PDB file of C-alpha atoms in Angstrom:
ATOM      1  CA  UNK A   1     164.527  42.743 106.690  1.00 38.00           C
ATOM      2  CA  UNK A   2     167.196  45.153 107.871  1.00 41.00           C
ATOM      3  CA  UNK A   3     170.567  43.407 108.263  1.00 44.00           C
ATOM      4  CA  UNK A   4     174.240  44.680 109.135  1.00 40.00           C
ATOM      5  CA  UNK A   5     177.026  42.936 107.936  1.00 39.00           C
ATOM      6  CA  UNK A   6     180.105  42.339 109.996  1.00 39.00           C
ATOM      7  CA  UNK A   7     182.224  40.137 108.360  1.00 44.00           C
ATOM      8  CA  UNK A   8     182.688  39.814 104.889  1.00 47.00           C
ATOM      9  CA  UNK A   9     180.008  36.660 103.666  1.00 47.00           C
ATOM     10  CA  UNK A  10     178.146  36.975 107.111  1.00 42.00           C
ATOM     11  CA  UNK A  11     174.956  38.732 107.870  1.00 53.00           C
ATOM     12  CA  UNK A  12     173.162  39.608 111.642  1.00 62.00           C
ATOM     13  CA  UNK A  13     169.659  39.953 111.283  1.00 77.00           C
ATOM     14  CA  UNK A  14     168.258  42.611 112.973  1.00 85.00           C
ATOM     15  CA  UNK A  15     165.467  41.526 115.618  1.00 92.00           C
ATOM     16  CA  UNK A  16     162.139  42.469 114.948  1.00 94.00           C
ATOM     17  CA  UNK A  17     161.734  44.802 118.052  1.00 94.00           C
ATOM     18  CA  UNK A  18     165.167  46.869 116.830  1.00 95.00           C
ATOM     19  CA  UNK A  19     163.516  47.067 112.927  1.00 96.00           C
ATOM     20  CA  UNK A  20     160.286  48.404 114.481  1.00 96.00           C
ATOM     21  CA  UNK A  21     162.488  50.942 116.968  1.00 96.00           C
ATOM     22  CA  UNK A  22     163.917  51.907 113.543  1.00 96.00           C
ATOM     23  CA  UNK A  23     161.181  52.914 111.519  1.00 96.00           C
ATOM     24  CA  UNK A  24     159.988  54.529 115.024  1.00 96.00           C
ATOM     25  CA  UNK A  25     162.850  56.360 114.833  1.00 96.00           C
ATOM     26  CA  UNK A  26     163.002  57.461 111.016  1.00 96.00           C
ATOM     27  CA  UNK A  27     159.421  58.550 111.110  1.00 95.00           C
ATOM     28  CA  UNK A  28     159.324  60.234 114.543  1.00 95.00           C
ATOM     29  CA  UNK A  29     162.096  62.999 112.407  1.00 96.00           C
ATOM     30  CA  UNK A  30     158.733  64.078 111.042  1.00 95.00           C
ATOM     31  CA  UNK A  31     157.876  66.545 114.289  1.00 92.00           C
ATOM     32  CA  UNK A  32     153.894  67.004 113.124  1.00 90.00           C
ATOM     33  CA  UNK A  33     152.144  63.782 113.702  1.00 85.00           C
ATOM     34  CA  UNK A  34     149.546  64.914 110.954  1.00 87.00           C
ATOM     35  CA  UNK A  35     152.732  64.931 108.505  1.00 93.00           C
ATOM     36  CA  UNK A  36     153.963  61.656 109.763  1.00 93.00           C
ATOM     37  CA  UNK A  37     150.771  60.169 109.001  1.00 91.00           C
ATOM     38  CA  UNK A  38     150.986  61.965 105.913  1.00 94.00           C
ATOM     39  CA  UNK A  39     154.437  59.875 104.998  1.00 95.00           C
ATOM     40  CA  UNK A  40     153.184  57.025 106.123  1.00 94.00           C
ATOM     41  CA  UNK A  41     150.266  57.533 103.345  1.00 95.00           C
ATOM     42  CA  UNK A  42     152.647  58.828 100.726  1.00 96.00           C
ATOM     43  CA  UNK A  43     155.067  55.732 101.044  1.00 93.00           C
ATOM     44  CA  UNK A  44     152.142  53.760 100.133  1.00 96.00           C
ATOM     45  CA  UNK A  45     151.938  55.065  96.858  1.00 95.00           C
ATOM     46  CA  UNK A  46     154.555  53.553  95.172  1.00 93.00           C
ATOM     47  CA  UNK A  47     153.785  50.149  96.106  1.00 93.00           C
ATOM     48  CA  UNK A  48     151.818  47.637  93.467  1.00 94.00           C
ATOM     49  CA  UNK A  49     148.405  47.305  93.988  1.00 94.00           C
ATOM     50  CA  UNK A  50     147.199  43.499  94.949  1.00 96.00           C
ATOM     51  CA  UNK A  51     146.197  41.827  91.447  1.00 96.00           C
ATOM     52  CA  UNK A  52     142.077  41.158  91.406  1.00 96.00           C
ATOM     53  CA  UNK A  53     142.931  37.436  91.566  1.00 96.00           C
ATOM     54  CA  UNK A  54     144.399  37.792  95.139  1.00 97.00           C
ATOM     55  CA  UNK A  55     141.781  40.706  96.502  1.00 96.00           C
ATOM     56  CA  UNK A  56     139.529  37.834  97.759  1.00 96.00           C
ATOM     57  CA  UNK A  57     137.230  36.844 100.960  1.00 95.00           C
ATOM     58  CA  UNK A  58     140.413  34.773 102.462  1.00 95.00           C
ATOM     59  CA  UNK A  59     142.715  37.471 101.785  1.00 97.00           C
ATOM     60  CA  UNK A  60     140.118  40.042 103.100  1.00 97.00           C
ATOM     61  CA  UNK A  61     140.624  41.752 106.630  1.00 96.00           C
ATOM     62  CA  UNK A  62     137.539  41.156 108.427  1.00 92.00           C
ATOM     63  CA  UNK A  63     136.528  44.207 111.055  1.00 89.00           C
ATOM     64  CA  UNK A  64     137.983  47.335 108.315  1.00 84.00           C
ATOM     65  CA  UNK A  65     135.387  49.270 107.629  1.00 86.00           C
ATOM     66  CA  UNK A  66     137.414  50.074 104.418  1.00 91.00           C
ATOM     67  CA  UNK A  67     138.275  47.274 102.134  1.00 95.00           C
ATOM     68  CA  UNK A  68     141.402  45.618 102.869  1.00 96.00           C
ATOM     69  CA  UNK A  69     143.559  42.505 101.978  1.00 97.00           C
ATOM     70  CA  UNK A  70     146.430  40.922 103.344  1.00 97.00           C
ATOM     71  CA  UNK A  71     148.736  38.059 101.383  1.00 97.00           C
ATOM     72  CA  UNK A  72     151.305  36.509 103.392  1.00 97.00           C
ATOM     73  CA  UNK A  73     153.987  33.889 102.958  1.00 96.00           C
ATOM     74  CA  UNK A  74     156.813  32.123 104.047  1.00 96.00           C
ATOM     75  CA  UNK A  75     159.832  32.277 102.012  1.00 95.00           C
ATOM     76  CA  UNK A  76     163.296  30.649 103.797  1.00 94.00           C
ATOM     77  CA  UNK A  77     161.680  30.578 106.921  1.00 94.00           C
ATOM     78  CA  UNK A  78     160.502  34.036 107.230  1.00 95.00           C
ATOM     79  CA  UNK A  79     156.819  35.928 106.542  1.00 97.00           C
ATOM     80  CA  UNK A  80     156.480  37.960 103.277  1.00 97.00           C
ATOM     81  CA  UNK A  81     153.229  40.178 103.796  1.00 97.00           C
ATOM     82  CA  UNK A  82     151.989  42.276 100.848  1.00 97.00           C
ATOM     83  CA  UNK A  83     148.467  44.219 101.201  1.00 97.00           C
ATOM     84  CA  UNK A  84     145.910  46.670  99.267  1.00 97.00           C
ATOM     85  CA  UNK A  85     143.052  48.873 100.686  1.00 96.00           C
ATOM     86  CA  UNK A  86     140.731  51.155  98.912  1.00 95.00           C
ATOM     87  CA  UNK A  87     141.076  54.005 101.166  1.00 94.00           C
ATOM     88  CA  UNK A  88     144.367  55.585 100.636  1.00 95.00           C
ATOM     89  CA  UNK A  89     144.989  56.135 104.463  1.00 93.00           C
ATOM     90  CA  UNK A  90     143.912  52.694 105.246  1.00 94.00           C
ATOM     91  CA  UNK A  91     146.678  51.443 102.343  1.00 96.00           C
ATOM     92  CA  UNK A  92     149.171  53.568 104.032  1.00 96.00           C
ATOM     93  CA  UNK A  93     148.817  51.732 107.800  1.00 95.00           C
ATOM     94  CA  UNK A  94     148.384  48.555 105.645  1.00 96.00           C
ATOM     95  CA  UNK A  95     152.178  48.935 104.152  1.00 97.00           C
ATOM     96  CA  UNK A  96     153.584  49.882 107.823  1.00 96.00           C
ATOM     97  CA  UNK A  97     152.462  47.291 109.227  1.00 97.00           C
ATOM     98  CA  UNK A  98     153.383  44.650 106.737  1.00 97.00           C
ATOM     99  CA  UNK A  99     156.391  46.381 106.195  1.00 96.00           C
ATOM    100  CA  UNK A 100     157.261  46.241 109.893  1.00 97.00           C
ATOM    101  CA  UNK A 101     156.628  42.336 110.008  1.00 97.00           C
ATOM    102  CA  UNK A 102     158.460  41.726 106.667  1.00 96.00           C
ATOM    103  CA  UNK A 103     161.187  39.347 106.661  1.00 95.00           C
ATOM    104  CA  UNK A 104     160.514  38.283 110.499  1.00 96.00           C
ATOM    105  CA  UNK A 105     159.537  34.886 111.129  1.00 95.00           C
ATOM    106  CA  UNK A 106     156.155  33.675 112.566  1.00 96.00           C
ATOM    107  CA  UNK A 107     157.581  32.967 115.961  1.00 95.00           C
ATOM    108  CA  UNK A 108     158.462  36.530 115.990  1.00 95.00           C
ATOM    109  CA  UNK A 109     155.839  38.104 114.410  1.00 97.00           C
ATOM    110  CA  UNK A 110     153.530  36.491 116.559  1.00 96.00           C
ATOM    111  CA  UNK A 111     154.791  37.581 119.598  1.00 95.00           C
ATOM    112  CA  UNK A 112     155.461  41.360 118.634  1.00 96.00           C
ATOM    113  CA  UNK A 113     153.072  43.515 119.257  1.00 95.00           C
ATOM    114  CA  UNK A 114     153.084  46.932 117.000  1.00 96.00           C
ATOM    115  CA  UNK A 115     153.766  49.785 119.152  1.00 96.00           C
ATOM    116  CA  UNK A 116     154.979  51.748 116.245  1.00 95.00           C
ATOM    117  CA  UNK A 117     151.288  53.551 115.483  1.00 94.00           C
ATOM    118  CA  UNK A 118     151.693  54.393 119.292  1.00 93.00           C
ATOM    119  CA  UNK A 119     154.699  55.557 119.954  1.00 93.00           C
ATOM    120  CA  UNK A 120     154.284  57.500 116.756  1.00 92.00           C
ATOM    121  CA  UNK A 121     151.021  59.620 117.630  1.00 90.00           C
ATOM    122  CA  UNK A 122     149.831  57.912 114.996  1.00 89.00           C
ATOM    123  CA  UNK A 123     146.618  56.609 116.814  1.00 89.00           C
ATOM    124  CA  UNK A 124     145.964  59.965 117.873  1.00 87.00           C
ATOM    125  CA  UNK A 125     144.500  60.929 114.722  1.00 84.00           C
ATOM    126  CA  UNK A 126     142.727  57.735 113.928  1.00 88.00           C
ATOM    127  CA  UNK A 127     138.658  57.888 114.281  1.00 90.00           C
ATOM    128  CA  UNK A 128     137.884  54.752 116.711  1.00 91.00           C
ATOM    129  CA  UNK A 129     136.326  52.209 113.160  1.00 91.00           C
ATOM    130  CA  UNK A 130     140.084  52.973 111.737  1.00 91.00           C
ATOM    131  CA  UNK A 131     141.987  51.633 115.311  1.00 92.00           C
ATOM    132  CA  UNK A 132     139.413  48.472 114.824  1.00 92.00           C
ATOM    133  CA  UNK A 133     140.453  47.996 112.130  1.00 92.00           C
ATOM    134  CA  UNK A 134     143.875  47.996 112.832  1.00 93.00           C
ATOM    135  CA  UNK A 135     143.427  45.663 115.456  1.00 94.00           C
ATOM    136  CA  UNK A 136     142.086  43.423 112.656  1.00 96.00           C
ATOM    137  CA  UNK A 137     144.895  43.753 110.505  1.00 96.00           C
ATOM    138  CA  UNK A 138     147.056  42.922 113.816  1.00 96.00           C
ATOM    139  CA  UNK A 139     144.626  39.782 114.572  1.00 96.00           C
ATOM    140  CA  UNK A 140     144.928  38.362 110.415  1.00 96.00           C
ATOM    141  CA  UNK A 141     148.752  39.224 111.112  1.00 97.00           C
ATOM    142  CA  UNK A 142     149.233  36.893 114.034  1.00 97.00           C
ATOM    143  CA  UNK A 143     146.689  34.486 113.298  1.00 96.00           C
ATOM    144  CA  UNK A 144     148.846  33.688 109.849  1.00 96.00           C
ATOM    145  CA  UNK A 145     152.153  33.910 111.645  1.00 96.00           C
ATOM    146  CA  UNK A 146     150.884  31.306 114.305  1.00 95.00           C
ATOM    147  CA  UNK A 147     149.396  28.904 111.596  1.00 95.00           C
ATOM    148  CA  UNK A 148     152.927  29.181 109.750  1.00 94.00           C
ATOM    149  CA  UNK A 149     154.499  28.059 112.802  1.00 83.00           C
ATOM    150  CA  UNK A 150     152.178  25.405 114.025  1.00 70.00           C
ATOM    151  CA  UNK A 151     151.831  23.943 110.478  1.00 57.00           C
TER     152      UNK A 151
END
């Protein structure tokens, strides 16, 4: 989670819909939207890949045509998401969109929508079976950040 600090020992946490206008912002200094989506692919590459143990039917995103797991949890009152994919573009959406609900907490991350692949021209270069999927990474998202906070 992004945070400023303005006084020495105290931390404002940034609001989910200013983190996601800032990595809308970071990525959108990448002019070509092919490049972007490049970065966005790249950045997935130094992230661990999900142990076997964890790459299971619960964990599985239902609706990827790809295969794809999310792991979330709550840590001091905030959702921790970490994810895997065999398809190296599919990985890279995977890690911007858990990386854009990281450290957010369910009430929040159920109620924000991500307009990042959007507002990015992202979506523009996804075949129709990739934004499904998406949508189903959105839907395992929300549907864990609603349990969390209706426990």
């Amino acid at each position: 989670m992004l945070a400023s600090r303005t006084k020495p020992g105290t931390v404002n946490r940034v609001t989910l819909a200013e983190k996601q206008q800032q990595m809308i912002d970071d990525l959108a200094l990448i002019e070509n939207p092919q490049e972007r989506l490049s970065a966005v692919v790249d950045r997935a590459k130094s992230r661990p890949s999900l142990p076997e143990t964890e790459r299971t039917e619960a964990n599985r995103v239902r609706g990827c045509v790809s295969l794809a797991w999310i792991v979330g949890e709550v840590r001091d009152g905030r959702c921790h998401f970490r994810c895997d994919a065999d398809s190296p573009l599919v990985r890279g959406l995977l890690v911007l969109i858990c990386d854009l609900y990281g450290g957010a907490t369910p009430v929040e991350v159920a109620a924000t929508e991500p307009v990042l692949f959007e507002k990015l021209g992202l979506t523009k270069n996804l075949s129709p079976t990739r934004l499904n999927g998406l949508r189903s990474v959105r839907a395992k998202i929300r549907d864990y950040a609603i349990s969390q906070s209706h426990p």
